[in-house]
Coordinates of N, CA and C in Angstrom, one line a residue:
Chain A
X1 N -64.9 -149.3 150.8 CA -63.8 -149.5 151.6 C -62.8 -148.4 151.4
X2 N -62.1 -148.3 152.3 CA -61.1 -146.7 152.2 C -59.8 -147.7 151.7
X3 N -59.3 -147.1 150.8 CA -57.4 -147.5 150.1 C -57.2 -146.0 150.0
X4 N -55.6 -146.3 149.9 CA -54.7 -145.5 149.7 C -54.3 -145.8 148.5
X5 N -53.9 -144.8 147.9 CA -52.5 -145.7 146.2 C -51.8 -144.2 145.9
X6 N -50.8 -144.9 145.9 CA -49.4 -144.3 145.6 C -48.5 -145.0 144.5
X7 N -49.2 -144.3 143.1 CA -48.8 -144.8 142.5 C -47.1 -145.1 141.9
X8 N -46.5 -144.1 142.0 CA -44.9 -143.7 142.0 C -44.4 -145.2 142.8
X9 N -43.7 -145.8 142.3 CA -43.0 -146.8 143.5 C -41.8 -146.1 143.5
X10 N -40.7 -145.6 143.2 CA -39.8 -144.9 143.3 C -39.6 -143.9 142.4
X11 N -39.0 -143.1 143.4 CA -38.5 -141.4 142.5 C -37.3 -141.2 142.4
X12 N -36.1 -141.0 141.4 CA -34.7 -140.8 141.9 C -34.4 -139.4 141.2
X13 N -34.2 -138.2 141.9 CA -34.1 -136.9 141.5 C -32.3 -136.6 142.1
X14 N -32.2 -135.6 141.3 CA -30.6 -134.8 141.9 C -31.0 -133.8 142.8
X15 N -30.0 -133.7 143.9 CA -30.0 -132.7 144.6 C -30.5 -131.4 143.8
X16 N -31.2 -130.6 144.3 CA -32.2 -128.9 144.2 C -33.1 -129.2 143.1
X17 N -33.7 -130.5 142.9 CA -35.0 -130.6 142.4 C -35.6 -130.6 142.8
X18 N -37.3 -130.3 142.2 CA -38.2 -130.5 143.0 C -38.7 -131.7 142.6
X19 N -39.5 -132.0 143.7 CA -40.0 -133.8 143.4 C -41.7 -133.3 143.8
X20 N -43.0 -134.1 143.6 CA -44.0 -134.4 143.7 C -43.9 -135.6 144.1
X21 N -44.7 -136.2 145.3 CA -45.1 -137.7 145.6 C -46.5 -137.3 145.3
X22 N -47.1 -138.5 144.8 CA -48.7 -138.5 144.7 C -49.3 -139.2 145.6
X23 N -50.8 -138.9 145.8 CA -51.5 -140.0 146.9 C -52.9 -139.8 146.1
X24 N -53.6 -140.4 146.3 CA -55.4 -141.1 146.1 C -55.3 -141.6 146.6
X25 N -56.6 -141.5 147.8 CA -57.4 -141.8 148.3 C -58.7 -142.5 147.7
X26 N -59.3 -143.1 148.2 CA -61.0 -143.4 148.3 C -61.9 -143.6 149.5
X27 N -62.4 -143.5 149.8 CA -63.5 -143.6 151.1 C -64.8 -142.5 151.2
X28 N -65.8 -143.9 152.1 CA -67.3 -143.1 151.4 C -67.4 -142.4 152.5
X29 N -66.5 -141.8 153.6 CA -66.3 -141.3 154.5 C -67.2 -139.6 154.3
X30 N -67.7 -138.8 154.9 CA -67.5 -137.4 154.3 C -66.5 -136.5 155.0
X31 N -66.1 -137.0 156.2 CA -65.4 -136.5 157.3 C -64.0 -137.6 157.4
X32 N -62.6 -137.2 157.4 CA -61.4 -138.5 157.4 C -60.3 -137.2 157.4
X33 N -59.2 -137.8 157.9 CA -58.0 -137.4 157.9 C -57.1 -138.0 157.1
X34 N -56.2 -137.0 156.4 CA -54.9 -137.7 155.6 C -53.8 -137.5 156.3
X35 N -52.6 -138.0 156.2 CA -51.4 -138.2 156.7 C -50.8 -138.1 155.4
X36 N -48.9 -137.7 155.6 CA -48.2 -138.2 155.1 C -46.8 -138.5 156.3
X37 N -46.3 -139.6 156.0 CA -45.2 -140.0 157.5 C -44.0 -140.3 156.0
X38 N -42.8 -140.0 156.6 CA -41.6 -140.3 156.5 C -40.7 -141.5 157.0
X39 N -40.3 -142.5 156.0 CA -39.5 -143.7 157.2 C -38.0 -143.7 156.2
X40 N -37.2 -142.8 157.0 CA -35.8 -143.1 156.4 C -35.3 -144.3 156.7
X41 N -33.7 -144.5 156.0 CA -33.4 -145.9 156.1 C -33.1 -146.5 157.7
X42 N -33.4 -145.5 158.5 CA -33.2 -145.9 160.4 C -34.1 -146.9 159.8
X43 N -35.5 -146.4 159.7 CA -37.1 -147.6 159.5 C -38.1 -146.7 160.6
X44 N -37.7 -145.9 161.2 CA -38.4 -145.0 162.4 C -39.7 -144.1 161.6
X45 N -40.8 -144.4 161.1 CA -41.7 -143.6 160.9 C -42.1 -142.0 161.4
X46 N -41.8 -141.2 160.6 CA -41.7 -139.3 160.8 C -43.2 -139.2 160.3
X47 N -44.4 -138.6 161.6 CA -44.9 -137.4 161.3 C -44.7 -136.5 160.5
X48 N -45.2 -135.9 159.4 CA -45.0 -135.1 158.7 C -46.3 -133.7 158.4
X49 N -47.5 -134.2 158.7 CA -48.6 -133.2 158.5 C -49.5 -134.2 158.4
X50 N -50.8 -133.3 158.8 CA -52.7 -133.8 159.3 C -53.1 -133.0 158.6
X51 N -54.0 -133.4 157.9 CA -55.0 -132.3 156.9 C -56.9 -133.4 157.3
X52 N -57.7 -132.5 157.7 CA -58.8 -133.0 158.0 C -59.4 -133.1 156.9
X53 N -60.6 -133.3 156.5 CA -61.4 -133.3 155.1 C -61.8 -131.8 155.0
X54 N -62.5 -131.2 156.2 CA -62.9 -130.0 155.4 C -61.9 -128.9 155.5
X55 N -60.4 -129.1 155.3 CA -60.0 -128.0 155.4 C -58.9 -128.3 154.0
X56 N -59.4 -127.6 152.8 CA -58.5 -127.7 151.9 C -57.4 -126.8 151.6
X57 N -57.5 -125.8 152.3 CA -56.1 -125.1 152.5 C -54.8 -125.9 152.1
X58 N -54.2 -125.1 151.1 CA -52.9 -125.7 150.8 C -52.1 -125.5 151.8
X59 N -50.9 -126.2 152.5 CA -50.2 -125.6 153.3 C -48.2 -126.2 153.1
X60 N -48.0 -124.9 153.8 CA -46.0 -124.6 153.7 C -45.5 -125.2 154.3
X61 N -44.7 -126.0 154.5 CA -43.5 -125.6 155.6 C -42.2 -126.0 155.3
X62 N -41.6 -124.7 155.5 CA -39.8 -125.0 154.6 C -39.8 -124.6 153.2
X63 N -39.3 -126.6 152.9 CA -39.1 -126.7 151.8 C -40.5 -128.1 151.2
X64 N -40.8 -128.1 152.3 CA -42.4 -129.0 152.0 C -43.5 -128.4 151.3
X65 N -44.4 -128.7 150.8 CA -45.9 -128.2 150.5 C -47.0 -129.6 150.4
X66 N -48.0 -129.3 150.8 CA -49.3 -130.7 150.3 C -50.0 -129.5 149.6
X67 N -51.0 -130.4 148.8 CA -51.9 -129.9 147.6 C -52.7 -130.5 148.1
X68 N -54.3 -130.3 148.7 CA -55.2 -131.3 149.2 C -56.2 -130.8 147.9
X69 N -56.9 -131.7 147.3 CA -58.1 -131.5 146.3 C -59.0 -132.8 146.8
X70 N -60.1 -132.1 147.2 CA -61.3 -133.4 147.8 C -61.5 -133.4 146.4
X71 N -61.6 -132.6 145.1 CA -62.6 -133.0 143.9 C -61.7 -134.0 143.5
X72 N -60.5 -134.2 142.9 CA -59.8 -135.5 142.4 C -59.2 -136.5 143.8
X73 N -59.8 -136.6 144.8 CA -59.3 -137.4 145.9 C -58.0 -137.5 145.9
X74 N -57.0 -136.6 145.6 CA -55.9 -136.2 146.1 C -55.2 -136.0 147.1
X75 N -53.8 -135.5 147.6 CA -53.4 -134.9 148.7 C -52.2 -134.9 148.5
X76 N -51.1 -134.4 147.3 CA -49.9 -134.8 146.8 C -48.4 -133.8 147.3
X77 N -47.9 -134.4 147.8 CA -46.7 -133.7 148.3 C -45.4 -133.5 147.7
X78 N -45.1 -132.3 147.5 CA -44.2 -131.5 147.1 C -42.8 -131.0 147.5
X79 N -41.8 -131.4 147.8 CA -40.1 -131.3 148.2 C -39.7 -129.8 147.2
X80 N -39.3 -129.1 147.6 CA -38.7 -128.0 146.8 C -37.3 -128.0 147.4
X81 N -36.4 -127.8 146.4 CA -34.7 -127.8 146.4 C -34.7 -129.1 147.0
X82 N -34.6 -130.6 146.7 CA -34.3 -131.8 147.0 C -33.0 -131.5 147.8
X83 N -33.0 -132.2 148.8 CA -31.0 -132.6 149.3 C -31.5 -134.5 149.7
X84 N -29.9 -134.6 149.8 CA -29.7 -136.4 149.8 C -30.6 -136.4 151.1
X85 N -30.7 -135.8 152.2 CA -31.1 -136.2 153.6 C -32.7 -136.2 153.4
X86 N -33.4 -136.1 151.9 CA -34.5 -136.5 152.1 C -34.8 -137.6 151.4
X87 N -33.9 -138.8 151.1 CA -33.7 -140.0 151.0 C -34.8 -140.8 152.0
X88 N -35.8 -141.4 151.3 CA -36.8 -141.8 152.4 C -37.7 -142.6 151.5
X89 N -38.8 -143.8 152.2 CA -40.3 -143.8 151.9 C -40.8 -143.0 152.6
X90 N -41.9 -142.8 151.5 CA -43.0 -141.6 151.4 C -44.6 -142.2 151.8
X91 N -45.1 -142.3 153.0 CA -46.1 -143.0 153.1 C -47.3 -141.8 153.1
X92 N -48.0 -142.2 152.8 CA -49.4 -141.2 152.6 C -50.5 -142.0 153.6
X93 N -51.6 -141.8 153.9 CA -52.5 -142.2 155.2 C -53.7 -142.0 155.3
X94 N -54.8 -142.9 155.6 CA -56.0 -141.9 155.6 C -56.5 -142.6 157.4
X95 N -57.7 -141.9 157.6 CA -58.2 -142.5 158.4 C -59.2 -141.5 158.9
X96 N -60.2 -142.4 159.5 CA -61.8 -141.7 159.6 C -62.0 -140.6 160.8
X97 N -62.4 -139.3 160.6 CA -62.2 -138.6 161.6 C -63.0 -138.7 162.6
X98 N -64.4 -139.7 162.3 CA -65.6 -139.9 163.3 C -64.4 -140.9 164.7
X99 N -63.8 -141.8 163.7 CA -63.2 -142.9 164.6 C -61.8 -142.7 164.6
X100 N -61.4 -141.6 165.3 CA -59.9 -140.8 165.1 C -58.9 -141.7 165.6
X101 N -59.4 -142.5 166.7 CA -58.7 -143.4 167.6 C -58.2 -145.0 166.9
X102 N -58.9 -144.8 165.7 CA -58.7 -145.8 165.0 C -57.5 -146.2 163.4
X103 N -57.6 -146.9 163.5 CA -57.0 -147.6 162.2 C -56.3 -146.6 161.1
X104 N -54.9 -146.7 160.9 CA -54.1 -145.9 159.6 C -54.4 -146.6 158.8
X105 N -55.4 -146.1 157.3 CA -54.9 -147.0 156.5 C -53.5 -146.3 155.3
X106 N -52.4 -147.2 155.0 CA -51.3 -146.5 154.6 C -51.3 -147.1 153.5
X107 N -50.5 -146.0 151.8 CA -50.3 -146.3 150.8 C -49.5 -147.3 150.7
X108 N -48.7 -147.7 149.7 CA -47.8 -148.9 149.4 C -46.2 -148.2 149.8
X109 N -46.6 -146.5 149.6 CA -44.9 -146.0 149.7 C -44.5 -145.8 148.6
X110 N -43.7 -144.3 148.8 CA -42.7 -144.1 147.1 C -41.4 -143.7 147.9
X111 N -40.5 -144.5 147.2 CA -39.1 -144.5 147.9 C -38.5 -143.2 146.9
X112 N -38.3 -142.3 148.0 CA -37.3 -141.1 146.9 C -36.2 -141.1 147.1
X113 N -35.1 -141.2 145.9 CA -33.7 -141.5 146.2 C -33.1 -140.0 145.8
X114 N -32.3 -139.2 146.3 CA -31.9 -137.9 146.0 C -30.1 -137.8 145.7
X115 N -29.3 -137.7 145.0 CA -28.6 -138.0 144.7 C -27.6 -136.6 144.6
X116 N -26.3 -136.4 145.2 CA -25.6 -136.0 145.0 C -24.9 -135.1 143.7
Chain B
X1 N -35.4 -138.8 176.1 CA -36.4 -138.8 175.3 C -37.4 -139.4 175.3
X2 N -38.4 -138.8 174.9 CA -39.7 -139.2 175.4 C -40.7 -139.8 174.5
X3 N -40.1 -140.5 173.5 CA -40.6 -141.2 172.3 C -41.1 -142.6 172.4
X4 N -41.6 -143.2 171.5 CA -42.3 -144.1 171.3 C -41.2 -145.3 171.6
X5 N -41.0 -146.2 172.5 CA -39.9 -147.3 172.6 C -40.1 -148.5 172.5
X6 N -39.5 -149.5 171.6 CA -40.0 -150.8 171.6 C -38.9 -151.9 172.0
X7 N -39.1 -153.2 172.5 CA -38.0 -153.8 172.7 C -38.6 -155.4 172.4
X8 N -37.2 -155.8 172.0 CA -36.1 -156.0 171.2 C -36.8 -155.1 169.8
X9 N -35.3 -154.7 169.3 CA -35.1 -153.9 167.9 C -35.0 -155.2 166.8
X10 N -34.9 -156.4 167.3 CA -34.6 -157.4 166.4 C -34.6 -158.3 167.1
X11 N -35.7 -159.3 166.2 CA -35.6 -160.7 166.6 C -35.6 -161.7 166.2
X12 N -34.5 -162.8 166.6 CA -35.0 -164.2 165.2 C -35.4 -165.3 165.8
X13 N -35.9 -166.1 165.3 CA -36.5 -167.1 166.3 C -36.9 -168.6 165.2
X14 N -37.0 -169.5 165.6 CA -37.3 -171.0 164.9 C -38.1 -171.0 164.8
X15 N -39.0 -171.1 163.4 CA -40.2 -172.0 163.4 C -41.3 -172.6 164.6
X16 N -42.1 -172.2 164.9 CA -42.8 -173.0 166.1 C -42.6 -172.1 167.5
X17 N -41.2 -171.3 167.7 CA -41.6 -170.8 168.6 C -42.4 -169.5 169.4
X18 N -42.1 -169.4 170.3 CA -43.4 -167.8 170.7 C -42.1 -167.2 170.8
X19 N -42.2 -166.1 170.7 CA -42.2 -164.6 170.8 C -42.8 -163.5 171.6
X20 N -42.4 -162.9 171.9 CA -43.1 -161.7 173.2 C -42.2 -160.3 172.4
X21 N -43.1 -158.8 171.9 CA -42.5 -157.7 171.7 C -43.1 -157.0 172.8
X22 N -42.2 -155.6 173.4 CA -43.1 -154.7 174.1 C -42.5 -153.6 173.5
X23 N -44.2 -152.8 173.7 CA -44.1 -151.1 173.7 C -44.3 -150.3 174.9
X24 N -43.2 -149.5 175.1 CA -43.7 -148.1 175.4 C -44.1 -146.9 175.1
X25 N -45.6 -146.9 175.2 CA -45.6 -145.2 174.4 C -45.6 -143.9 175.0
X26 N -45.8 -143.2 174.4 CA -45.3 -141.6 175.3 C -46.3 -141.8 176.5
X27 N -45.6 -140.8 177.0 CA -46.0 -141.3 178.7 C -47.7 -140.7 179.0
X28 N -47.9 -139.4 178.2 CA -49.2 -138.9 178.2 C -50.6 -139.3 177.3
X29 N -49.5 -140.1 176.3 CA -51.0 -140.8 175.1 C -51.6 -142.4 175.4
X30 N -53.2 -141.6 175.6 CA -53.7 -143.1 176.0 C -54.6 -144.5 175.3
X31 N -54.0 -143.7 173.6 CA -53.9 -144.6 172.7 C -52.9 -145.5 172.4
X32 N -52.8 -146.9 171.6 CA -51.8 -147.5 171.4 C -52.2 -148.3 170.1
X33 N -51.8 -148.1 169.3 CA -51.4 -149.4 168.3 C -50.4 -150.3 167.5
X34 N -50.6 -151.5 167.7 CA -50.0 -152.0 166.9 C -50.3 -152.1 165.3
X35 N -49.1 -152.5 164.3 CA -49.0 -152.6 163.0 C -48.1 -153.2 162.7
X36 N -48.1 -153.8 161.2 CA -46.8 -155.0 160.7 C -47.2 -154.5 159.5
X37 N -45.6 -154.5 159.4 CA -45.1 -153.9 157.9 C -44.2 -155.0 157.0
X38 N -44.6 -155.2 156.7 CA -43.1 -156.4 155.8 C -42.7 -155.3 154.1
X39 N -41.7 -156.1 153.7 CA -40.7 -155.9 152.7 C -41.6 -155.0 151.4
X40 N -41.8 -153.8 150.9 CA -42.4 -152.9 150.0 C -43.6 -152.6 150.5
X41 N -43.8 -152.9 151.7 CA -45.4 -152.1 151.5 C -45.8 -151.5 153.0
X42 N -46.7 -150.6 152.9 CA -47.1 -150.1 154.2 C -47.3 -150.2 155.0
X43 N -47.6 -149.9 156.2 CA -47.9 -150.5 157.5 C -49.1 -150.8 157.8
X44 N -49.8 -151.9 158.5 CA -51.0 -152.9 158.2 C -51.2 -152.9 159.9
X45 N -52.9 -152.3 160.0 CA -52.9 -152.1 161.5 C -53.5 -153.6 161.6
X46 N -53.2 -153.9 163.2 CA -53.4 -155.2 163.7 C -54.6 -155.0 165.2
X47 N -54.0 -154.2 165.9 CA -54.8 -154.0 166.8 C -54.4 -152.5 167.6
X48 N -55.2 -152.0 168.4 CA -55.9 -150.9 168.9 C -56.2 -150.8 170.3
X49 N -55.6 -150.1 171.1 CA -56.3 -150.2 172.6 C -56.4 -148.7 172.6
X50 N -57.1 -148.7 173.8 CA -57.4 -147.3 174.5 C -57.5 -147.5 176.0
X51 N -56.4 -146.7 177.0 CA -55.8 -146.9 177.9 C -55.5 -148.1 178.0
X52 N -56.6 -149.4 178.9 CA -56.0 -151.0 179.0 C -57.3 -151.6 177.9
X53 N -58.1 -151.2 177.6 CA -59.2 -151.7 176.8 C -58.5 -151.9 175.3
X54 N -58.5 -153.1 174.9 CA -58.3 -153.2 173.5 C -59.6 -153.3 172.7
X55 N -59.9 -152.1 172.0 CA -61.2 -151.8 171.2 C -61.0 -152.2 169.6
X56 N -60.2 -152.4 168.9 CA -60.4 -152.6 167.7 C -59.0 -153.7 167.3
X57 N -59.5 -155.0 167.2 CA -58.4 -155.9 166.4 C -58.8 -155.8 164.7
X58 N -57.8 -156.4 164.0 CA -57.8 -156.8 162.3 C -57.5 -158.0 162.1
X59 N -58.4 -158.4 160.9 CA -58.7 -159.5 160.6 C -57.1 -160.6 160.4
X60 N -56.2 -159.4 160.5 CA -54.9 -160.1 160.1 C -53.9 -160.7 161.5
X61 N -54.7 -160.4 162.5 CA -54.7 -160.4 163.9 C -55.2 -162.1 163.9
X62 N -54.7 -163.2 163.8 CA -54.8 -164.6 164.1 C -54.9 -165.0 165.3
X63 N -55.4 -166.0 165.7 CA -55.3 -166.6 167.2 C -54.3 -166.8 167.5
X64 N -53.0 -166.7 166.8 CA -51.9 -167.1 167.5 C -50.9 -165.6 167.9
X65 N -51.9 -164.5 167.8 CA -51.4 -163.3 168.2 C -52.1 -162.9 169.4
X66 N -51.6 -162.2 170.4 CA -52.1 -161.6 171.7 C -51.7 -160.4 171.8
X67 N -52.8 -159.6 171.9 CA -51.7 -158.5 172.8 C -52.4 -158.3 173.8
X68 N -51.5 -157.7 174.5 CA -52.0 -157.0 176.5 C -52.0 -155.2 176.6
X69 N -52.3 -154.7 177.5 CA -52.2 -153.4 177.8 C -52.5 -153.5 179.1
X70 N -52.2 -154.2 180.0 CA -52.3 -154.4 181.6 C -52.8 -153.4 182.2
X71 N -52.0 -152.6 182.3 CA -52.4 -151.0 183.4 C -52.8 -149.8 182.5
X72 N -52.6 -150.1 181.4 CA -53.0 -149.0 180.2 C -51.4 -148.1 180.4
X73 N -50.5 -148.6 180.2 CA -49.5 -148.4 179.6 C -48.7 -148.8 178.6
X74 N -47.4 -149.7 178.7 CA -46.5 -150.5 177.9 C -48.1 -151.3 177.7
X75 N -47.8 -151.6 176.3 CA -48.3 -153.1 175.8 C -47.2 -154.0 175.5
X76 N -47.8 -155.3 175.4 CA -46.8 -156.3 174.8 C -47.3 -157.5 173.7
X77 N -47.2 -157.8 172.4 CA -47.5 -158.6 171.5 C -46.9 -159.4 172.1
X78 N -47.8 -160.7 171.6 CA -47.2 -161.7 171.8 C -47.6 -162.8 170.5
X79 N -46.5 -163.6 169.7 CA -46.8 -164.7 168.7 C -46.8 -165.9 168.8
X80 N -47.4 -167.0 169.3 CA -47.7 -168.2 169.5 C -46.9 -168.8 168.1
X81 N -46.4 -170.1 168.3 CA -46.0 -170.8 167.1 C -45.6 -170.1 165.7
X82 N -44.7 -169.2 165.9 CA -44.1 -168.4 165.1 C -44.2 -169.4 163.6
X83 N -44.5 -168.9 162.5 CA -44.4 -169.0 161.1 C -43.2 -168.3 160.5
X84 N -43.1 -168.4 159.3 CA -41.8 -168.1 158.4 C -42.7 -166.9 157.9
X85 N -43.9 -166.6 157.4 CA -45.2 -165.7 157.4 C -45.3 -164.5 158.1
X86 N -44.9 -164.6 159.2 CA -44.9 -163.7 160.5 C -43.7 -162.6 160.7
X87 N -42.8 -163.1 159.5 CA -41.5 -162.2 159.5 C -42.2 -161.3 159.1
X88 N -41.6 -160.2 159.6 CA -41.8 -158.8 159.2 C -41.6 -157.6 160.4
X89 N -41.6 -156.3 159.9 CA -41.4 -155.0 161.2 C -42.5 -155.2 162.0
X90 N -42.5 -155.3 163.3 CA -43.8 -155.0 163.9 C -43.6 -153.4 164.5
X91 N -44.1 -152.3 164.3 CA -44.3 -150.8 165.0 C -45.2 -150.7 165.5
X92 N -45.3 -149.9 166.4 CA -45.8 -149.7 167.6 C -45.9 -148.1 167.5
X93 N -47.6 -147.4 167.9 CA -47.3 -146.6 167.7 C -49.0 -145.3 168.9
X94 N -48.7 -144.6 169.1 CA -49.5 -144.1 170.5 C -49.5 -142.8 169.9
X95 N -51.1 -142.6 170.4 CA -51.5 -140.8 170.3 C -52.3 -140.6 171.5
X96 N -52.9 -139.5 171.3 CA -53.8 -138.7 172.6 C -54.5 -138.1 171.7
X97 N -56.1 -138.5 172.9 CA -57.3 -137.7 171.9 C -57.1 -136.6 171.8
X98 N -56.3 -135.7 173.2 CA -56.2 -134.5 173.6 C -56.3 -133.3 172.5
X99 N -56.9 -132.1 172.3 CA -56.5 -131.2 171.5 C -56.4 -132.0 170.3
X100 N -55.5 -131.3 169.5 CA -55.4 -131.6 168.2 C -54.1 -132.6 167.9
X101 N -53.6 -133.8 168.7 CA -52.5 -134.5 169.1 C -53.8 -135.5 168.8
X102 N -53.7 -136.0 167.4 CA -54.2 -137.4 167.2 C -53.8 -138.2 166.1
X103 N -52.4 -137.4 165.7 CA -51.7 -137.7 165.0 C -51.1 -139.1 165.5
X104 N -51.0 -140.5 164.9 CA -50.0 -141.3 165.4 C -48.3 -141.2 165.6
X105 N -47.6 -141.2 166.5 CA -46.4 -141.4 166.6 C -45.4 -143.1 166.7
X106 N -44.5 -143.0 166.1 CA -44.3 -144.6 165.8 C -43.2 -144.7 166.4
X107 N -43.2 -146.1 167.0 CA -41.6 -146.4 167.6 C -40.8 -146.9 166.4
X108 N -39.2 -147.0 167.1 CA -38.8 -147.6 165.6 C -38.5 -149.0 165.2
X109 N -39.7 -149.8 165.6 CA -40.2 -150.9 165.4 C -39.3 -152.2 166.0
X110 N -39.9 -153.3 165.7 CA -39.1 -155.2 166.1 C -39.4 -155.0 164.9
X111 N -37.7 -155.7 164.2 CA -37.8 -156.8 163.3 C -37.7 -158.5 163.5
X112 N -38.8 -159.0 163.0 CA -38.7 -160.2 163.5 C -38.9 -161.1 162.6
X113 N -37.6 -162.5 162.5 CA -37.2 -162.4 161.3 C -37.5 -164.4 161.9
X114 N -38.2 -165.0 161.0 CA -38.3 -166.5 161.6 C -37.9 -167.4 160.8
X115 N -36.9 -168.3 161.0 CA -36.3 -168.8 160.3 C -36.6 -170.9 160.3

């Protein structure tokens, strides 16, 4: 069966730290997509990046980074210089790339609280 | 704006009765899903269409839930004899196989709160 786990339930960092969210996966998939979405306190779920299975390129953007490792079922995301306005749950995601049209499964969520 | 829209943003309702939410999703994606999220934890898919075809329900999907997709547009859930159980966010959320847009986008959900 495919899970998510996120283990962190909350992170509370000061503004210009960096923070790590973690994610594991499992699925006997060989081919799946991961997600990570953003739901600030609006509750509105943010798109944040798609990573397919075979492409493990680490990738940038900003002040973002993901770390994908198929060998420890990984896909852990990285905030560099924290500010309050990334006050949020951290949802991580998988889902099967054969059946793209189908089913998110989402972690439990790590609430990052960033602090002044 | 051309985002994911759902209506009512909140709802509360008695014990026993029905409920009706609707989605609108972007105007070009001819996917749609529903999902229910309650209090610490993730979002839990419920059901799946593709244009008016609903292809994939979850086990968590009870007979006293419906959903429609009429013309393969707006959908609308519906909750027969609401429970105290049933509280929770419902979001609503639509992609396109198209290209590399298969990412889900989410409305910013019903809260529906049963008292």
């Amino acid at each position: 069966a495919q899970k998510v786990t996120q283990a962190q339930t909350e992170i509370s960092v000061v503004e210009k730290e960096d923070v790590t969210l973690d994610c594991v996966y499992e699925t006997r998939d060989t081919t799946y997509y991961l997600f990570w979405y953003k739901q600030p306190p609006s509750g509105e779920l943010v798109f944040l990046i798609r990573r397919n299975s075979f492409d493990e390129q680490n990738e940038i953007s900003g002040r973002y980074s993901w770390n994908f490792q198929k060998s420890t079922s990984s896909f852990n995301f990285t905030i560099t210089a924290s500010q309050v306005v990334d006050s949020a749950v951290y949802f991580c995601a998988l889902s099967d790339l054969n059946q793209a049209g189908t089913a998110l499964i989402f972690g439990k969520g790590t609430t990052l609280s960033v602090s002044s | 704006d051309t985002g994911v829209s759902q209506d009512p943003r909140h709802k509360i309702t008695k014990r026993g009765q029905n409920v009706t939410f609707r989605c609108d999703p972007i105007s070009e994606h001819n996917r749609l899903y529903w999902y229910r999220q309650t209090l610490g934890q993730g979002p839990e898919f419920l059901t799946y269409f593709q244009n008016e075809a609903q292809l994939e329900k979850s086990r968590l999907l009870s007979d006293r839930f419906s959903a429609e997709r009429p013309k393969g547009s707006f959908s609308t859930l519906e909750i027969q004899r609401t429970e105290q159980g049933d509280s929770a966010m419902y979001l609503c959320a639509s992609s396109s196989p198209a290209g590399t847009t298969i990412e889900q986008f989410f409305g910013p959900g019903t809260r529906l709160t049963v008292l």
